[in-house]
Short mmCIF file of C-alpha atoms and ligand atoms in Angstrom, two decimals:
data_model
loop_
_atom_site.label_atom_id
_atom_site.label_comp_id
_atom_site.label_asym_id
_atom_site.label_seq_id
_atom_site.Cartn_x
_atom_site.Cartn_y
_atom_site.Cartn_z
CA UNK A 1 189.39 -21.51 74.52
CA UNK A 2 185.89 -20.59 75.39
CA UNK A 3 185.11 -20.97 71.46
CA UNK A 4 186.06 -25.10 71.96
CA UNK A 5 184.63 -25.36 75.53
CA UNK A 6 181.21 -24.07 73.98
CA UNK A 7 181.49 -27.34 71.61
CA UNK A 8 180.85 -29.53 74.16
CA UNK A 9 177.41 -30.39 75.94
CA UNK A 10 178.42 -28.85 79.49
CA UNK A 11 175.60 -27.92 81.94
CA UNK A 12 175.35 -24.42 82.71
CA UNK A 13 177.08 -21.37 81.87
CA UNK A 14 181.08 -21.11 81.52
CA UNK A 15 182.61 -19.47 84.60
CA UNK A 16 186.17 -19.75 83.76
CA UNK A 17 189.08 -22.18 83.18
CA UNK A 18 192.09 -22.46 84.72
CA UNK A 19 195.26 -24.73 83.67
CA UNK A 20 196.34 -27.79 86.09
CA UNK A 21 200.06 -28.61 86.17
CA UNK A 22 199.79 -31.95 85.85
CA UNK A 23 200.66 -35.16 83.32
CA UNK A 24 204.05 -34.78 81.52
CA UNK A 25 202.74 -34.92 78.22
CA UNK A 26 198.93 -32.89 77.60
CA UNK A 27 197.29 -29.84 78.30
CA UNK A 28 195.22 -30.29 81.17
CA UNK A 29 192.71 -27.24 82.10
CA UNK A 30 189.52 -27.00 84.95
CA UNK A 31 186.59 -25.76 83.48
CA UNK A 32 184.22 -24.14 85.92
CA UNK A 33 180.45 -23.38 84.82
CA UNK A 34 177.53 -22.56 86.67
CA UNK A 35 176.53 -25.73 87.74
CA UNK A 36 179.65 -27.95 87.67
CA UNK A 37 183.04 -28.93 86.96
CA UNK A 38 185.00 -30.39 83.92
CA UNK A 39 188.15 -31.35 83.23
CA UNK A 40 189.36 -30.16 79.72
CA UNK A 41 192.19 -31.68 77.70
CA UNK A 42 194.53 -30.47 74.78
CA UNK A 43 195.78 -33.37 73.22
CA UNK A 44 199.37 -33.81 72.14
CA UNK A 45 198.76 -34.99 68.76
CA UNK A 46 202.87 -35.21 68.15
CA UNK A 47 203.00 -37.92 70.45
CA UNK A 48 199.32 -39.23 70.50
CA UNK A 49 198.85 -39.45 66.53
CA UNK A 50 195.55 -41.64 65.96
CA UNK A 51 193.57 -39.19 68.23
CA UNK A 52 190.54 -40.97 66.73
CA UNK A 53 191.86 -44.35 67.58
CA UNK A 54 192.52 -43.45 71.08
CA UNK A 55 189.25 -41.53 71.91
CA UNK A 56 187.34 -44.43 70.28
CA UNK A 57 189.55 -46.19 73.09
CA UNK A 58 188.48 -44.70 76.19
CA UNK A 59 184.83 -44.48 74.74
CA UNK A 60 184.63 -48.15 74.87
CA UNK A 61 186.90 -48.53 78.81
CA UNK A 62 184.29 -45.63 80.14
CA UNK A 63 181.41 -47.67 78.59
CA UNK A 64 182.33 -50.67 79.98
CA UNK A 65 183.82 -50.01 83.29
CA UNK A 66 180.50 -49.09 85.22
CA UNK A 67 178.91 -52.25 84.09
CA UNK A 68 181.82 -54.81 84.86
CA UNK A 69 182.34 -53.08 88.34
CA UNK A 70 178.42 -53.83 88.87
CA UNK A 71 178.57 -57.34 87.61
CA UNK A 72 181.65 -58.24 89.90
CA UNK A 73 179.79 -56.33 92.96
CA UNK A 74 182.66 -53.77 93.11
CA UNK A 75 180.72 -50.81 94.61
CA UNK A 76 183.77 -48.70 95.36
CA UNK A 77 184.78 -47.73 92.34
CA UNK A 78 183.71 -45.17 89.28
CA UNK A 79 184.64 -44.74 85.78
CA UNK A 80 185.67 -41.34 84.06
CA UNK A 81 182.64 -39.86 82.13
CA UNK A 82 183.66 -38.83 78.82
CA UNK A 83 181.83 -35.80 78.08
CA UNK A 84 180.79 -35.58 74.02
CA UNK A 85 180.35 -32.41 71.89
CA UNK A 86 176.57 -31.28 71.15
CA UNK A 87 177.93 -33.18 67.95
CA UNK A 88 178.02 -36.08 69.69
CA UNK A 89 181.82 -36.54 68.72
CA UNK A 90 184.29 -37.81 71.53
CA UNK A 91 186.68 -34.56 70.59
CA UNK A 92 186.87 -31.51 68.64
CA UNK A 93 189.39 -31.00 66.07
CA UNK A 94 190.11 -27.42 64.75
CA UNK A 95 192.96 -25.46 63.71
CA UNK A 96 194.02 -24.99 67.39
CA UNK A 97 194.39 -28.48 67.61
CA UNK A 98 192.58 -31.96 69.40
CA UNK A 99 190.33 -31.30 72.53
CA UNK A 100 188.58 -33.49 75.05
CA UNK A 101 186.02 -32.93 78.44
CA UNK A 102 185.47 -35.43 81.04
CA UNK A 103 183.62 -35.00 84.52
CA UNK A 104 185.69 -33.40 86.97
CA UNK A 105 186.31 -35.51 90.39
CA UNK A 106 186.44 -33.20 92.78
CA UNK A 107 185.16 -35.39 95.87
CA UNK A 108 188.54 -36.72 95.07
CA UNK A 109 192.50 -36.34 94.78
CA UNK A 110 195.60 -37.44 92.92
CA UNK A 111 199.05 -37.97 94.78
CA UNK A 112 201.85 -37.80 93.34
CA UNK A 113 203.84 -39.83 96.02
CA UNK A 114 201.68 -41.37 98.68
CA UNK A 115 201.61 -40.58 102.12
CA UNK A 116 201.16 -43.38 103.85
CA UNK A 117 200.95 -47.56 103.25
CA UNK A 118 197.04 -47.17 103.64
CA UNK A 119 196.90 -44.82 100.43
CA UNK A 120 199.35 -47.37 98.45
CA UNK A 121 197.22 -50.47 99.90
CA UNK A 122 193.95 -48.72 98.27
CA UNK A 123 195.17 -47.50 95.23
CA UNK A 124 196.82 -50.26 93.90
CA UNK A 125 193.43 -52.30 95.02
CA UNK A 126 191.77 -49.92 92.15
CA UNK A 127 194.51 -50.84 89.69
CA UNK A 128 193.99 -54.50 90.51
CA UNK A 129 189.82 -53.91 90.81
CA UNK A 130 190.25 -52.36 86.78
CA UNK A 131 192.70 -55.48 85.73
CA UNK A 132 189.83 -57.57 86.52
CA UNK A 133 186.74 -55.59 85.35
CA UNK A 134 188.42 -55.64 82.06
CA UNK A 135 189.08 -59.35 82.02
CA UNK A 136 186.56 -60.18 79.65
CA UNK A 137 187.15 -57.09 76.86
CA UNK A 138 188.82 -58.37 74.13
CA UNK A 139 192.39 -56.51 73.81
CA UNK A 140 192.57 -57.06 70.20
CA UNK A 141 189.46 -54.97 69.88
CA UNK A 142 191.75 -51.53 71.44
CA UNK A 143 194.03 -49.67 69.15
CA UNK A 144 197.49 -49.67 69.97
CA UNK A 145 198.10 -45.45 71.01
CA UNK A 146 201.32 -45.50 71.05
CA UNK A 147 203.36 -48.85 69.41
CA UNK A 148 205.88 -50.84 71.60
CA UNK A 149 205.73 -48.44 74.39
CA UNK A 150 207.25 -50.76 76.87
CA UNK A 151 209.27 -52.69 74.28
CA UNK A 152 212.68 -53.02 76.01
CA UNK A 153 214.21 -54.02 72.23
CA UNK A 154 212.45 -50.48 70.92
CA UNK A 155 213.86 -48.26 74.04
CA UNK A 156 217.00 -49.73 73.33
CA UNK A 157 217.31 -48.94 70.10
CA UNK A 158 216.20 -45.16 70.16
CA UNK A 159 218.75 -44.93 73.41
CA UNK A 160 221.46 -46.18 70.64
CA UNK A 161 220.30 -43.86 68.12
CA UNK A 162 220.21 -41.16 70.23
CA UNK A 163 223.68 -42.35 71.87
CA UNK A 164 225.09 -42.85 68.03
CA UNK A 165 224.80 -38.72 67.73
CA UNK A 166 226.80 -37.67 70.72
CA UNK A 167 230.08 -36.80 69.79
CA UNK A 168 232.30 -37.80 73.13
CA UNK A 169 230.15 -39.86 75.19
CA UNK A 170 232.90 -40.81 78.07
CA UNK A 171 232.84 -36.54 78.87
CA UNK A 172 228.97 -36.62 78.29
CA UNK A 173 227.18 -35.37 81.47
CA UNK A 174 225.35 -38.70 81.51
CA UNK A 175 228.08 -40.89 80.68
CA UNK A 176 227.61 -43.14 83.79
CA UNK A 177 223.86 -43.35 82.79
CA UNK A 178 224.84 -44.75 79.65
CA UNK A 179 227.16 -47.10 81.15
CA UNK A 180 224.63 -48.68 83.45
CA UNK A 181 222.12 -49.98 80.76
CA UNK A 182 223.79 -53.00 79.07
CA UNK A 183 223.56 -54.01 82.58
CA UNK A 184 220.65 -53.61 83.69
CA UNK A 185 219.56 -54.58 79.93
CA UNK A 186 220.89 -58.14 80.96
CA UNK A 187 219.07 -58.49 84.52
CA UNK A 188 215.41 -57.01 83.45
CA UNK A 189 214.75 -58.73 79.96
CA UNK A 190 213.23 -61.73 81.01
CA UNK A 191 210.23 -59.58 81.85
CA UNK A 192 210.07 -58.22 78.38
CA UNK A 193 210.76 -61.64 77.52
CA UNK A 194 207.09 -62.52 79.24
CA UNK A 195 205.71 -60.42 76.13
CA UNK A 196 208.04 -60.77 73.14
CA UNK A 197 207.71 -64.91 73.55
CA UNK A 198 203.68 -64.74 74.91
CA UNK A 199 204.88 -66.91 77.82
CA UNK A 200 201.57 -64.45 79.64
CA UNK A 201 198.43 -63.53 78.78
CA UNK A 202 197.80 -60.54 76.92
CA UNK A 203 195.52 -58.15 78.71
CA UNK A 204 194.13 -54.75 78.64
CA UNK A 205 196.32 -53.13 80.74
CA UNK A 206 196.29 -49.40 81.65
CA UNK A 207 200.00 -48.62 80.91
CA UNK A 208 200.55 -45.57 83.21
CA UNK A 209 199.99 -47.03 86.60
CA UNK A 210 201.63 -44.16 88.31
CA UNK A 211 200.18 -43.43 91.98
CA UNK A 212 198.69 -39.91 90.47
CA UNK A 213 196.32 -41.86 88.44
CA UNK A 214 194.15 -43.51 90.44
CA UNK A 215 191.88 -40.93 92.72
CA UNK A 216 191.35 -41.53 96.14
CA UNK A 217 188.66 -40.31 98.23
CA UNK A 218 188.77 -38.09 101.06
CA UNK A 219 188.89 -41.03 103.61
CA UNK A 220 191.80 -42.51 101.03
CA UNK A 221 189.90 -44.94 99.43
CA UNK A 222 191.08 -45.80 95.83
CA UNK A 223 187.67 -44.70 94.06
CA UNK A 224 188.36 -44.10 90.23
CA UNK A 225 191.79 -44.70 87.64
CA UNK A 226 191.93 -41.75 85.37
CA UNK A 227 193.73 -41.43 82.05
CA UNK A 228 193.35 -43.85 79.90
CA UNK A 229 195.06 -42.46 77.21
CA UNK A 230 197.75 -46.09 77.31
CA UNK A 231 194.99 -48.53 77.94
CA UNK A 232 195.58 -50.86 75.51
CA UNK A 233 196.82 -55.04 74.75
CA UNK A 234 199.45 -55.51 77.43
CA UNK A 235 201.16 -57.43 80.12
CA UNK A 236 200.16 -57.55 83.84
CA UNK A 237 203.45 -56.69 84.89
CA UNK A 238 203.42 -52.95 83.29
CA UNK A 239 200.66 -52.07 85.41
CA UNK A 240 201.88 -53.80 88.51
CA UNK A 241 205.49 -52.49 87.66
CA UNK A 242 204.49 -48.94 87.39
CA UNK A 243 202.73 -48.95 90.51
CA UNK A 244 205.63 -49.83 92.01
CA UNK A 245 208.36 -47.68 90.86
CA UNK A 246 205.71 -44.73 91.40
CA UNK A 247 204.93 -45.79 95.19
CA UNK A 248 207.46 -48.05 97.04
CA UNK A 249 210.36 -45.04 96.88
CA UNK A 250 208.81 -42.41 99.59
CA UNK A 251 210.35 -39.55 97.09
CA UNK A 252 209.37 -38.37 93.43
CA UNK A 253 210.53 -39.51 90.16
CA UNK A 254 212.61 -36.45 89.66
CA UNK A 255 214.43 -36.11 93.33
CA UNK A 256 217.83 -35.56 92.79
CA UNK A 257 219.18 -36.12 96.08
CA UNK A 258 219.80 -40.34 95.13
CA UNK A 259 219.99 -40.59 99.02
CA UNK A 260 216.53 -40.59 99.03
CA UNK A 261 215.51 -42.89 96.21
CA UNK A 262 215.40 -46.66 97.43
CA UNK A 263 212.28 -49.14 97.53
CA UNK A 264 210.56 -48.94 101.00
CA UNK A 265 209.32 -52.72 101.78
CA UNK A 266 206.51 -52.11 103.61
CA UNK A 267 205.64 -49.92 100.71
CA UNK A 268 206.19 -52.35 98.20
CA UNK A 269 203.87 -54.90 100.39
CA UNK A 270 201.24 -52.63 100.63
CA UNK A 271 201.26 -52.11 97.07
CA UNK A 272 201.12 -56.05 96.10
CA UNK A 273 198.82 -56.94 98.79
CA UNK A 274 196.18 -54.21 97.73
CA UNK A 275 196.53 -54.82 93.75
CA UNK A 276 196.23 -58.78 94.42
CA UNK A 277 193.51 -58.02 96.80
CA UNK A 278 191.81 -56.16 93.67
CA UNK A 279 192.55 -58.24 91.50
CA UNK A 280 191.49 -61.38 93.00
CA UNK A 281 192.43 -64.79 91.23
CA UNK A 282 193.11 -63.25 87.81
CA UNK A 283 196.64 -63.52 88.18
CA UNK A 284 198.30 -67.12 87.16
CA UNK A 285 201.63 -68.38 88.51
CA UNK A 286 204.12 -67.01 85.99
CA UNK A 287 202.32 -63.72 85.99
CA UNK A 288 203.15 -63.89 90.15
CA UNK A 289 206.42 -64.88 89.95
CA UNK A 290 207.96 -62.18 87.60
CA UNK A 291 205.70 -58.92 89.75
CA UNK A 292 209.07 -58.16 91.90
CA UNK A 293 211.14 -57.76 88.99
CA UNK A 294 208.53 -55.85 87.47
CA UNK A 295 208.98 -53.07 89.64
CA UNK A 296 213.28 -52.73 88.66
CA UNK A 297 211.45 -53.04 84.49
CA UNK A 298 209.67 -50.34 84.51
CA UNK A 299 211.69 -47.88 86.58
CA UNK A 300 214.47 -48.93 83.76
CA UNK A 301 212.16 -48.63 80.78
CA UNK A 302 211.28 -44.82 82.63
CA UNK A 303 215.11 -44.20 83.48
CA UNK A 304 215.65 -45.20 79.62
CA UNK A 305 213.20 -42.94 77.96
CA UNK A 306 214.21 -40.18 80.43
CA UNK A 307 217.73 -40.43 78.93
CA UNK A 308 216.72 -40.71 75.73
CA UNK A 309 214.46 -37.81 75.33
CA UNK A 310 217.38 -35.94 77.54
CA UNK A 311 220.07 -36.41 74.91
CA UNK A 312 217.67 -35.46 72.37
CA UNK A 313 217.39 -32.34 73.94
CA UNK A 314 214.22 -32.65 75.60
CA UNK A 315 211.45 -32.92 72.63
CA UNK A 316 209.08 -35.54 74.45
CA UNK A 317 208.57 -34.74 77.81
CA UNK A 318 207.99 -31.35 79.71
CA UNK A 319 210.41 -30.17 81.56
CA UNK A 320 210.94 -27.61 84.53
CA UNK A 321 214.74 -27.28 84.03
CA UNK A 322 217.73 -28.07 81.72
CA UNK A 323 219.12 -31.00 83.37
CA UNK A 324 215.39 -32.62 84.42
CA UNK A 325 214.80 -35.20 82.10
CA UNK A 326 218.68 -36.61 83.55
CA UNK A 327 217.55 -36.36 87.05
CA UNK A 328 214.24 -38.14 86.27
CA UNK A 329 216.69 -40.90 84.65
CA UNK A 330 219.51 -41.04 87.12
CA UNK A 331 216.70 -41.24 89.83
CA UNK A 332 214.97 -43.86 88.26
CA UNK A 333 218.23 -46.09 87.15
CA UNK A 334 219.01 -45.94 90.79
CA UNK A 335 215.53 -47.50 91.65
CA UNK A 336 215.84 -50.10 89.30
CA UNK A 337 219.13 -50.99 90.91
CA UNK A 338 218.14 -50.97 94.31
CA UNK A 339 215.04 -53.35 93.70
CA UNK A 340 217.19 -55.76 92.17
CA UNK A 341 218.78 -55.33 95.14
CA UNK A 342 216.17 -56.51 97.40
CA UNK A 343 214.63 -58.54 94.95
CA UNK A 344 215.15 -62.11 96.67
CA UNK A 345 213.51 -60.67 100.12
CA UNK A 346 211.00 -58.97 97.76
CA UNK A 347 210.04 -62.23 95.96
C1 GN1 B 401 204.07 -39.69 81.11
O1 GN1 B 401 201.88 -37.56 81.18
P1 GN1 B 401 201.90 -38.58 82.23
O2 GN1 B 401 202.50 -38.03 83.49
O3 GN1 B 401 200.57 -39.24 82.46
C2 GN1 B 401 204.26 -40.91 80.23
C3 GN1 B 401 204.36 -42.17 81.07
C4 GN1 B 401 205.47 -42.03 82.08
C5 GN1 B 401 205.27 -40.77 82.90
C6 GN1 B 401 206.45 -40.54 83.81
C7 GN1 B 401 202.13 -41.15 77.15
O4 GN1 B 401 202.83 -39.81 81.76
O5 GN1 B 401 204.64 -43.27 80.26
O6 GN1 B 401 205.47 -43.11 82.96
O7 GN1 B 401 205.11 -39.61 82.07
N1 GN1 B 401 203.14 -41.01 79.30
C8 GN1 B 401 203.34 -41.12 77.98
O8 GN1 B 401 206.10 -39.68 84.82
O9 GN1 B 401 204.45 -41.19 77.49
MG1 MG B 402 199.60 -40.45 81.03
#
């Protein structure tokens, strides 16, 4: 470890490293030196395969960011640094595998389920403030990191597979799982209709809204969306949508007490009025009209990956227990449910 830290161009002396349990999918580790702090990053190069393409990526968002928030007067908000390698490459790759550095916030924090309206009303502003500061990057210039990520015809279809290879799915310990999604198939695709048909614009959306990715400040100000490892062409509603599912239920994604797992109004309203608020007059009138359902979309696209990657015996995300990816997905289904719901009120 020290060997790869040394690689990159950090001030001072290493003091240690220590690992951070967070992010469902990398290796994320806090390097401490003499005279500050990094954040250090295996890659998962199974699931993140044009490392080069990505990095090249998030060089371009962190270049651009600081400038755009200057030139729309947006004071309140920072971009990751990307730290390079003495080099001057984005990464290292050796036989251990990829490696990154950024800065390391540590005037500020990550949630993973907000405490209180205020923290939802300032985060989302940052999602909305980072919409609109990359209005004018062209998406086609991004690589696409990972193809048809929220594809609802492409989630389907590895759910089938994966279906296709159980042997008796009415015994199946998520057989009512897999009943709900021709469903709830039906009610959400005319959001991934929005896409398939370019009835929006394409944007550069961030792709991985969830509340623990923007950082707020110690007075909860949203001051800074971290990884941009999804930021790529996309459709308002993903980012919007994720917010939601990862805020407006006052519980996290993997509760399994479904008692629990509903969409709070006021927490869905302080969500849409802070990402419009950031966001400004970006957003045109079919965008508006499909953000409720957007919410329901994404929980089910999350619900249907969780299921997926649970009756493939757990190969994509991590996982604290046997039956977690199923509790992620049951948790999530019910979300999706319950905001279609409310959706009428919600609209
Ligand atoms: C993964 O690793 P993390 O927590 O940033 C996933 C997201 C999911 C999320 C669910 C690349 O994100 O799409 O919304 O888990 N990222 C990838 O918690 O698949
Ligand atoms: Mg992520």
């Amino acid at each position: 470890m020290i060997e790869i830290i040394d690689q990159f161009s950090v001030q001072g002396a290493i003091k240690s490293y220590e690992r951070l349990e967070r992010g469902h999918i990398n290796d994320t580790f806090k390097v401490v030196t003499t005279d500050q702090e990094y954040l250090f990053q295996k890659i998962n190069h199974k699931i993140f395969k044009d490392v080069s393409g990505m990095m090249r990526n998030i060089q371009r968002i962190t270049d651009h960011l600081p400038a755009a928030y200057d030139r729309l007067g947006i004071t309140s908000q920072e971009a990751l640094q990307l730290i390079k390698t003495h080099r001057l490459e984005n990464y290292v790759h050796d036989e251990e595998g990829y490696f990154r550095m950024f800065d390391f916030k540590s005037h500020l924090k990550s949630l993973d389920v907000p405490e209180s309206e205020e923290q939802i009303f300032e985060g989302a502003k940052s999602y909305g403030f980072f919409l609109r500061a990359l209005n004018d990057f062209n998406p086609s210039d991004l690589s696409v990191t990972l193809a048809d990520f929220h594809n609802l015809d492409y989630r389907i279809r590895n759910f089938k597979e994966a279906k296709a290879k159980i042997k008796n799915v009415k015994s199946h310990s998520a057989a009512d799982q897999i009943a709900m999604v021709t469903l709830l198939t039906q009610q959400l695709l005319p959001v991934w209709n929005l896409d398939a048909l370019s009835l929006v614009r394409k944007r550069v959306t961030h792709n991985d809204t969830k509340f623990n990715n923007v950082l707020l400040n110690q007075l909860n100000k949203g001051c800074c969306v971290i990884d941009l490892d999804t930021v790529m062409p996309g459709i308002v509603h993903y980012d919007f949508g994720d917010g939601i599912r990862s805020t407006a239920c006052t519980v996290a994604e993997d509760e399994s007490d479904l008692q629990w797992v509903s969409l709070d109004r006021n927490r869905f309203f302080a969500f849409k009025e802070g990402y419009l608020e950031g966001a400004k007059d970006e957003l045109d009138a079919t965008e508006i009209q499909f953000l409720p359902l957007s919410g329901a979309y994404m929980a089910f696209i999350m619900g249907l990956r969780f299921l997926t990657d649970y009756m493939e015996d757990n190969t994509y995300y991590k996982i604290d227990h046997p039956n977690h990816n199923l509790d992620r997905c049951k948790n999530q289904f019910k979300l999706s449910q319950d905001i279609l719901h409310q959706l009428n009120d919600l609209k």
